[in-house]
Short mmCIF file of C-alpha atoms in Angstrom, two decimals:
data_model
loop_
_atom_site.label_atom_id
_atom_site.label_comp_id
_atom_site.label_asym_id
_atom_site.label_seq_id
_atom_site.Cartn_x
_atom_site.Cartn_y
_atom_site.Cartn_z
CA MET G 1 90.90 148.03 18.52
CA LYS G 2 91.25 144.63 16.86
CA PHE G 3 94.34 142.73 17.93
CA GLY G 4 93.64 139.48 16.14
CA TYR G 5 92.95 135.90 17.08
CA ILE G 6 94.94 133.09 18.64
CA LEU G 7 94.74 130.02 16.45
CA ASP G 8 96.95 127.85 18.62
CA ALA G 9 99.62 127.81 21.32
CA VAL G 10 102.30 125.20 21.90
CA ARG G 11 105.20 124.76 24.25
CA THR G 12 107.97 122.42 25.19
CA PRO G 13 108.09 120.91 28.65
CA ARG G 14 110.33 122.86 31.00
CA GLY G 15 113.61 121.08 31.61
CA ARG G 16 115.84 121.67 34.60
CA GLY G 17 118.31 124.41 33.75
CA ARG G 18 121.42 122.57 34.84
CA ALA G 19 124.17 121.93 32.32
CA GLY G 20 124.50 118.23 31.61
CA LYS G 21 121.71 117.30 34.03
CA GLY G 22 118.49 118.80 32.71
CA ALA G 23 116.75 116.74 30.03
CA LEU G 24 116.86 119.64 27.53
CA SER G 25 120.39 120.80 28.34
CA GLY G 26 121.83 118.84 25.42
CA ILE G 27 119.62 120.57 22.85
CA HIS G 28 120.54 123.85 21.15
CA PRO G 29 118.05 126.68 21.88
CA GLN G 30 117.46 127.20 18.14
CA GLU G 31 116.36 123.57 17.97
CA LEU G 32 113.95 124.03 20.88
CA PHE G 33 112.24 126.98 19.24
CA ALA G 34 112.30 125.32 15.82
CA GLN G 35 110.34 122.37 17.17
CA THR G 36 107.60 124.71 18.45
CA LEU G 37 107.35 126.18 14.94
CA GLN G 38 107.08 122.72 13.41
CA GLN G 39 104.33 121.81 15.87
CA LEU G 40 102.23 124.83 14.88
CA VAL G 41 102.23 123.73 11.25
CA ALA G 42 101.64 120.07 12.09
CA ARG G 43 98.65 120.87 14.28
CA ASN G 44 96.90 123.48 12.16
CA ALA G 45 95.47 123.95 8.67
CA ILE G 46 98.14 126.42 7.65
CA ALA G 47 101.36 126.22 5.68
CA ALA G 48 104.62 127.67 6.95
CA ALA G 49 104.66 129.84 3.82
CA ASP G 50 101.50 131.57 5.10
CA VAL G 51 103.44 133.04 8.04
CA ASP G 52 104.44 136.68 7.56
CA ASP G 53 106.97 136.78 10.38
CA VAL G 54 108.27 135.03 13.50
CA VAL G 55 108.96 137.08 16.64
CA ALA G 56 110.90 135.42 19.44
CA GLY G 57 111.63 136.64 22.94
CA CYS G 58 115.00 135.78 24.43
CA VAL G 59 116.78 137.47 27.33
CA SER G 60 120.42 136.42 27.07
CA HIS G 61 121.47 137.27 23.50
CA ALA G 62 124.87 135.63 23.61
CA GLY G 63 126.58 132.54 22.30
CA GLU G 64 124.03 130.03 21.06
CA GLN G 65 121.24 132.53 21.71
CA GLY G 66 122.90 135.31 19.75
CA ALA G 67 122.88 136.02 16.01
CA ASN G 68 119.10 136.53 15.69
CA LEU G 69 117.87 133.27 17.15
CA ALA G 70 114.40 133.62 15.59
CA ARG G 71 115.64 133.69 12.01
CA ASN G 72 118.01 130.79 12.61
CA ALA G 73 115.20 128.79 14.22
CA VAL G 74 113.05 129.37 11.12
CA LEU G 75 115.87 127.94 9.02
CA THR G 76 116.41 125.08 11.47
CA ALA G 77 112.71 124.23 11.29
CA GLY G 78 112.97 123.84 7.52
CA TRP G 79 110.47 126.61 6.87
CA PRO G 80 110.51 128.51 3.54
CA LEU G 81 113.30 131.04 3.15
CA SER G 82 110.62 133.71 2.64
CA VAL G 83 109.65 133.56 6.33
CA GLY G 84 111.66 136.07 8.35
CA GLY G 85 112.38 136.22 12.04
CA THR G 86 113.35 138.77 14.66
CA THR G 87 114.47 138.38 18.25
CA LEU G 88 113.64 140.79 21.07
CA ASN G 89 114.53 141.36 24.70
CA ARG G 90 112.11 142.83 27.23
CA PHE G 91 113.68 140.78 30.00
CA CYS G 92 111.13 138.50 31.69
CA GLY G 93 108.31 139.92 29.57
CA SER G 94 109.97 138.97 26.29
CA GLY G 95 107.71 136.04 25.37
CA ALA G 96 104.56 138.03 26.09
CA GLN G 97 105.95 140.99 24.16
CA ALA G 98 106.58 138.75 21.16
CA VAL G 99 102.93 137.66 21.19
CA ASN G 100 101.79 141.25 21.66
CA PHE G 101 103.91 142.41 18.73
CA ALA G 102 102.38 139.63 16.64
CA ALA G 103 98.94 140.88 17.66
CA MET G 104 99.89 144.45 16.76
CA GLY G 105 101.09 143.31 13.35
CA VAL G 106 97.89 141.53 12.41
CA GLY G 107 95.70 144.12 14.12
CA SER G 108 97.23 146.92 12.07
CA GLY G 109 96.51 145.15 8.82
CA ALA G 110 100.20 145.07 7.92
CA GLN G 111 100.35 141.31 8.45
CA GLN G 112 97.90 138.41 8.44
CA LEU G 113 99.64 135.55 10.25
CA VAL G 114 102.48 135.92 12.75
CA VAL G 115 104.12 133.63 15.28
CA GLY G 116 105.01 135.18 18.63
CA GLY G 117 106.87 133.20 21.25
CA GLY G 118 110.20 132.76 22.94
CA VAL G 119 112.96 130.51 24.16
CA GLU G 120 115.57 130.38 26.87
CA SER G 121 118.12 127.65 27.42
CA MET G 122 119.33 128.61 30.86
CA SER G 123 121.49 125.51 31.16
CA ARG G 124 123.47 126.44 28.03
CA VAL G 125 123.40 130.26 28.15
CA ALA G 126 123.49 131.43 31.75
CA MET G 127 121.77 134.59 32.95
CA GLY G 128 124.06 137.55 32.42
CA SER G 129 125.98 135.95 29.58
CA ASP G 130 125.33 139.00 27.42
CA GLY G 131 127.26 141.15 29.92
CA GLY G 132 126.62 144.61 31.29
CA GLY G 133 124.27 143.63 34.09
CA ILE G 134 120.87 145.29 34.19
CA ASP G 135 122.09 148.82 33.37
CA GLY G 136 124.76 148.22 30.73
CA ASP G 137 127.48 149.35 33.17
CA ASN G 138 126.44 152.97 32.65
CA LEU G 139 128.01 154.81 35.59
CA HIS G 140 126.19 158.05 34.77
CA LEU G 141 122.85 156.25 34.93
CA ARG G 142 123.83 154.78 38.29
CA GLU G 143 124.05 158.27 39.72
CA ARG G 144 120.29 158.54 39.13
CA PHE G 145 119.19 154.92 39.68
CA PHE G 146 121.45 152.31 41.18
CA GLN G 147 119.51 149.26 40.05
CA VAL G 148 120.02 146.28 42.32
CA PRO G 149 119.62 142.60 41.42
CA GLN G 150 116.06 141.33 41.31
CA GLY G 151 116.47 139.19 44.42
CA ILE G 152 117.22 142.32 46.45
CA SER G 153 114.25 144.08 44.85
CA ALA G 154 112.01 141.12 45.69
CA ASP G 155 113.03 141.21 49.34
CA LEU G 156 112.59 145.01 49.37
CA LEU G 157 109.08 144.59 47.96
CA ALA G 158 108.23 142.00 50.60
CA THR G 159 109.59 144.27 53.32
CA LEU G 160 107.60 147.29 52.15
CA GLU G 161 104.42 145.20 51.89
CA GLY G 162 105.00 143.47 55.23
CA PHE G 163 104.93 139.96 53.78
CA THR G 164 106.37 137.34 56.09
CA ARG G 165 108.50 134.35 55.17
CA ALA G 166 105.56 132.12 56.18
CA GLU G 167 103.22 133.90 53.73
CA LEU G 168 105.69 133.56 50.88
CA ASP G 169 106.29 129.89 51.66
CA ALA G 170 102.56 129.25 51.80
CA TRP G 171 102.18 130.61 48.27
CA ALA G 172 105.13 128.51 47.12
CA LEU G 173 103.57 125.36 48.58
CA ARG G 174 100.29 126.20 46.86
CA SER G 175 102.14 126.55 43.56
CA GLN G 176 103.76 123.13 43.93
CA GLN G 177 100.50 121.47 44.97
CA ARG G 178 98.50 122.95 42.11
CA ALA G 179 101.16 122.12 39.54
CA ALA G 180 101.17 118.52 40.79
CA VAL G 181 97.40 118.27 40.32
CA ALA G 182 97.63 119.86 36.87
CA GLN G 183 100.28 117.38 35.80
CA ALA G 184 98.39 114.40 37.22
CA GLU G 185 95.16 115.44 35.47
CA GLY G 186 96.85 116.26 32.15
CA ARG G 187 95.80 119.91 32.20
CA PHE G 188 98.89 120.96 30.22
CA ALA G 189 98.42 118.29 27.56
CA ARG G 190 96.87 120.41 24.81
CA SER G 191 99.78 122.85 24.52
CA LEU G 192 102.55 120.48 25.50
CA PHE G 193 104.51 118.41 23.00
CA PRO G 194 107.46 116.03 23.52
CA VAL G 195 110.83 117.45 22.57
CA LEU G 196 112.91 115.19 20.35
CA ASP G 197 116.67 114.87 20.26
CA PRO G 198 117.46 116.39 16.83
CA LEU G 199 120.29 113.88 16.27
CA THR G 200 118.62 110.61 17.27
CA GLY G 201 114.91 111.40 17.04
CA ALA G 202 114.41 109.95 20.53
CA VAL G 203 112.12 111.72 23.01
CA ALA G 204 114.24 113.94 25.24
CA LEU G 205 111.45 115.23 27.49
CA GLU G 206 107.67 114.97 27.46
CA ARG G 207 106.63 116.52 30.79
CA ASP G 208 107.82 119.38 32.99
CA GLU G 209 110.66 118.05 35.11
CA TYR G 210 111.15 120.92 37.57
CA PRO G 211 108.12 120.54 39.91
CA ARG G 212 108.59 118.82 43.26
CA ALA G 213 105.32 117.19 44.24
CA ASP G 214 106.84 116.14 47.58
CA THR G 215 107.34 119.76 48.69
CA SER G 216 106.04 120.45 52.19
CA ALA G 217 105.76 123.45 54.47
CA GLU G 218 108.50 121.90 56.59
CA SER G 219 110.92 121.48 53.69
CA LEU G 220 110.34 125.05 52.54
CA ALA G 221 110.91 126.40 56.04
CA LYS G 222 114.33 124.74 56.18
CA LEU G 223 115.67 126.67 53.19
CA SER G 224 118.01 129.58 53.81
CA ALA G 225 117.28 133.06 52.52
CA ALA G 226 118.82 133.28 49.07
CA PHE G 227 119.88 136.93 48.91
CA THR G 228 121.29 137.77 52.35
CA ALA G 229 124.93 137.55 51.31
CA MET G 230 124.22 139.37 48.07
CA GLY G 231 122.58 142.21 49.97
CA ALA G 232 125.67 142.54 52.17
CA ALA G 233 128.04 142.81 49.20
CA ALA G 234 129.79 146.20 49.05
CA VAL G 235 129.50 147.32 45.44
CA GLY G 236 128.57 151.01 45.62
CA PRO G 237 130.88 153.85 44.64
CA ASN G 238 131.51 154.61 48.31
CA GLY G 239 131.49 151.03 49.53
CA GLU G 240 127.72 150.85 50.03
CA THR G 241 126.16 147.39 50.14
CA LEU G 242 123.39 146.42 47.77
CA ASP G 243 120.93 146.57 50.66
CA GLU G 244 122.08 150.10 51.50
CA LEU G 245 121.77 151.19 47.89
CA ALA G 246 118.21 149.85 47.72
CA LEU G 247 117.33 151.54 51.01
CA ARG G 248 118.71 154.83 49.71
CA ALA G 249 115.71 154.83 47.35
CA TYR G 250 113.30 153.42 49.97
CA PRO G 251 114.43 154.54 53.44
CA GLN G 252 110.94 153.89 54.78
CA ALA G 253 111.67 150.15 54.63
CA GLY G 254 114.05 150.53 57.57
CA ALA G 255 115.98 147.33 56.95
CA ILE G 256 115.46 144.79 54.20
CA GLN G 257 114.07 141.49 55.45
CA HIS G 258 115.55 138.70 53.34
CA VAL G 259 112.63 136.31 53.00
CA HIS G 260 112.93 134.85 49.51
CA THR G 261 114.53 131.46 49.08
CA ALA G 262 115.11 128.97 46.30
CA GLY G 263 111.76 127.50 47.32
CA ASN G 264 109.58 130.62 46.99
CA SER G 265 111.31 132.07 43.91
CA SER G 266 111.08 130.97 40.29
CA GLY G 267 113.14 128.05 39.04
CA ILE G 268 115.90 128.10 36.41
CA VAL G 269 114.77 125.99 33.45
CA ASP G 270 115.03 125.50 29.69
CA GLY G 271 112.04 125.79 27.37
CA ALA G 272 110.34 127.33 24.35
CA ALA G 273 106.81 128.34 23.37
CA ALA G 274 105.00 129.75 20.35
CA VAL G 275 101.58 131.32 19.76
CA LEU G 276 99.99 131.55 16.30
CA VAL G 277 98.20 134.88 15.84
CA ALA G 278 95.99 135.66 12.84
CA SER G 279 94.06 138.65 11.55
CA GLU G 280 90.29 138.60 11.29
CA ALA G 281 90.61 138.71 7.50
CA PHE G 282 92.87 135.65 7.45
CA VAL G 283 90.54 133.70 9.75
CA THR G 284 87.53 134.55 7.64
CA SER G 285 89.15 133.87 4.27
CA ARG G 286 90.42 130.45 5.38
CA GLY G 287 87.32 129.43 7.30
CA LEU G 288 89.38 128.88 10.45
CA LYS G 289 88.07 128.52 13.98
CA PRO G 290 90.28 130.50 16.36
CA ARG G 291 90.64 129.50 19.99
CA ALA G 292 90.65 133.02 21.43
CA ARG G 293 90.80 136.67 20.57
CA ILE G 294 93.16 139.18 22.09
CA ARG G 295 91.09 141.81 23.86
CA SER G 296 93.81 144.12 25.08
CA LEU G 297 97.55 144.47 25.62
CA ALA G 298 99.71 146.93 27.49
CA THR G 299 103.17 147.75 28.79
CA ILE G 300 104.21 150.22 31.45
CA GLY G 301 107.32 151.57 33.10
CA ALA G 302 107.81 151.74 36.87
CA GLU G 303 110.44 152.76 39.42
CA PRO G 304 113.58 150.76 38.52
CA VAL G 305 115.03 150.04 41.97
CA LEU G 306 111.92 148.40 43.39
CA MET G 307 111.49 147.12 39.85
CA LEU G 308 108.93 144.32 40.42
CA ALA G 309 105.74 146.19 41.35
CA ALA G 310 104.45 146.89 37.82
CA PRO G 311 102.06 143.94 37.23
CA ALA G 312 99.27 145.75 39.09
CA PRO G 313 99.40 149.08 37.22
CA VAL G 314 99.96 147.44 33.83
CA SER G 315 96.99 145.16 34.46
CA GLU G 316 94.88 148.23 35.28
CA LYS G 317 96.05 149.82 32.03
CA ALA G 318 95.11 146.75 29.98
CA LEU G 319 91.75 146.48 31.74
CA LYS G 320 90.95 150.12 31.03
CA LEU G 321 91.80 149.67 27.35
CA ALA G 322 89.45 146.68 27.21
CA GLY G 323 86.67 148.47 29.11
CA MET G 324 86.89 145.93 31.91
CA THR G 325 87.58 145.74 35.63
CA ALA G 326 89.61 143.22 37.60
CA GLY G 327 86.39 141.52 38.63
CA ASP G 328 85.59 140.77 34.97
CA ILE G 329 88.63 138.48 34.64
CA ASP G 330 87.95 134.78 35.21
CA LEU G 331 91.56 133.60 35.36
CA TRP G 332 94.81 135.36 36.17
CA GLU G 333 98.32 134.25 35.28
CA ILE G 334 100.71 136.40 37.35
CA ASN G 335 104.25 135.25 36.77
CA GLU G 336 105.76 133.85 39.94
CA ALA G 337 109.19 135.40 39.51
CA PHE G 338 109.08 135.75 43.30
CA ALA G 339 106.21 134.99 45.65
CA ALA G 340 106.00 138.61 46.82
CA VAL G 341 105.23 139.78 43.29
CA VAL G 342 102.08 137.69 43.11
CA LEU G 343 100.93 138.54 46.63
CA GLN G 344 101.47 142.28 46.04
CA THR G 345 99.51 142.20 42.76
CA VAL G 346 96.64 140.23 44.30
CA ARG G 347 96.46 142.69 47.20
CA LYS G 348 96.75 145.81 45.04
CA LEU G 349 93.99 144.76 42.61
CA GLY G 350 91.73 143.01 45.12
CA ILE G 351 91.81 139.74 43.15
CA ASP G 352 90.27 136.54 44.43
CA PRO G 353 93.35 134.28 44.93
CA ASP G 354 91.31 131.30 43.74
CA ARG G 355 91.40 132.82 40.24
CA VAL G 356 95.19 133.19 40.23
CA ASN G 357 97.71 130.66 38.87
CA VAL G 358 95.24 127.84 39.34
CA ASN G 359 97.66 125.28 37.88
CA GLY G 360 100.72 126.51 39.71
CA GLY G 361 103.31 128.92 38.42
CA ALA G 362 107.00 129.52 37.90
CA ILE G 363 107.87 128.68 41.50
CA ALA G 364 106.86 125.09 40.78
CA LEU G 365 107.27 124.88 37.01
CA GLY G 366 110.22 127.17 36.38
CA HIS G 367 110.77 130.42 34.49
CA PRO G 368 112.55 130.09 31.11
CA LEU G 369 112.96 133.85 30.86
CA GLY G 370 112.35 134.56 27.18
CA ALA G 371 109.61 131.95 26.81
CA THR G 372 107.54 132.33 29.97
CA GLY G 373 105.11 135.00 28.77
CA ALA G 374 104.12 132.96 25.72
CA MET G 375 103.85 129.84 27.87
CA LEU G 376 101.49 131.60 30.28
CA ILE G 377 99.23 132.74 27.44
CA GLY G 378 98.92 129.13 26.28
CA THR G 379 98.36 127.89 29.82
CA ALA G 380 95.61 130.46 30.37
CA LEU G 381 93.92 129.53 27.09
CA ASP G 382 93.99 125.81 27.88
CA GLU G 383 92.45 126.44 31.28
CA LEU G 384 89.71 128.68 29.86
CA GLU G 385 88.75 125.87 27.52
CA ARG G 386 88.96 123.20 30.21
CA THR G 387 86.69 125.09 32.59
CA GLY G 388 84.44 126.84 30.07
CA LYS G 389 85.43 130.25 31.38
CA ALA G 390 85.69 133.34 29.18
CA THR G 391 88.53 135.73 30.02
CA ALA G 392 92.10 135.60 31.27
CA LEU G 393 94.75 138.21 32.03
CA VAL G 394 98.45 137.34 31.80
CA THR G 395 100.96 139.68 33.43
CA LEU G 396 104.66 139.65 34.25
CA CYS G 397 107.06 141.85 36.18
CA ILE G 398 110.14 142.91 34.22
CA GLY G 399 113.68 143.92 35.08
CA GLY G 400 114.45 147.62 35.09
CA GLY G 401 110.99 148.46 36.37
CA GLN G 402 108.46 147.45 33.72
CA GLY G 403 105.29 145.42 33.42
CA ILE G 404 103.39 143.74 30.59
CA ALA G 405 99.85 142.41 30.32
CA THR G 406 97.68 140.63 27.77
CA ILE G 407 93.95 139.96 28.03
CA ILE G 408 92.51 137.09 26.02
CA GLU G 409 88.91 135.97 25.54
CA ARG G 410 87.94 132.43 24.60
CA VAL G 411 86.10 132.06 21.31
#
């Protein structure tokens, strides 16, 4: 199948997701996404009027991120009124899903030019602001699957896989070290643009501010486990703790080892990203030179209590659709929601770790939920071009037990 071409990918820097303290915390999320749209037009030989639709991922649809953020961002950007917008939520996979929907639109022939991307202002709209938790407070559903918070699922995954705290911290340190090198060498420069304060026009942020280049194995080892108290909270219908509820689905784990910390889990940040996807007909008729083509895309469902183990099977699904194997992929972007997710995916698929998250990941850079998938696609594309490599696979775990993957090939 033909899924179209990537003409360009842009993103904001990631700002610390702390109200009043992060550099982007004073900027409305519509403004963040609008600036990515403006960058796509400024950088490419297209007019905003050429765009058939804008698809934006966003996880917390509440407050400033409610009311169809995508459409309001189109208006904020000053684009023609004829350009529509829609906002979607596939939890952490939302940004990748937006790009995949854009690819489906142009691949079907129904559209010729679509923007897929996402935004999350975690300093202004906190996780869970939309209410209902992960299951919409459906008590009947809880009789079948009592879905626990992702931190508990991450520690359950680590326990089942036998990952130690030292192994998780080692991956976290690697993420910080590689992100520091990438920043120092300007490896993010092609996609990155400085965010401007919409009121003053001054630069608000021009580089990712979450990474800690001074991170050491010693400093990581000093951090306390983040989800121990949460796991001991009695929330079940009969007073069961969250740990007990998780173990009800996975008794073979014995006891959950709480090994994830703030240092080996993804960071809370603000940010936006956008990917410009075009049909083959549009590229040909305009004489454009795309940067990559989308080879394959896939989603999958998985067991919702463990929740975070789907990147491996969804990657296998995308590889099969593309007629490829894991060994055919030059670069992997596996979202570092938690260190155990990456380690489990690498082990399951037999991937060479040197091909994975070569410029660091969300542990170092942060995870702006609705935007991350689109950011990772841009990061993978930039690195393919920098190194002259051909193929990359981007995959993310998703709340509720889902996975998403996209395979791109440099043109």
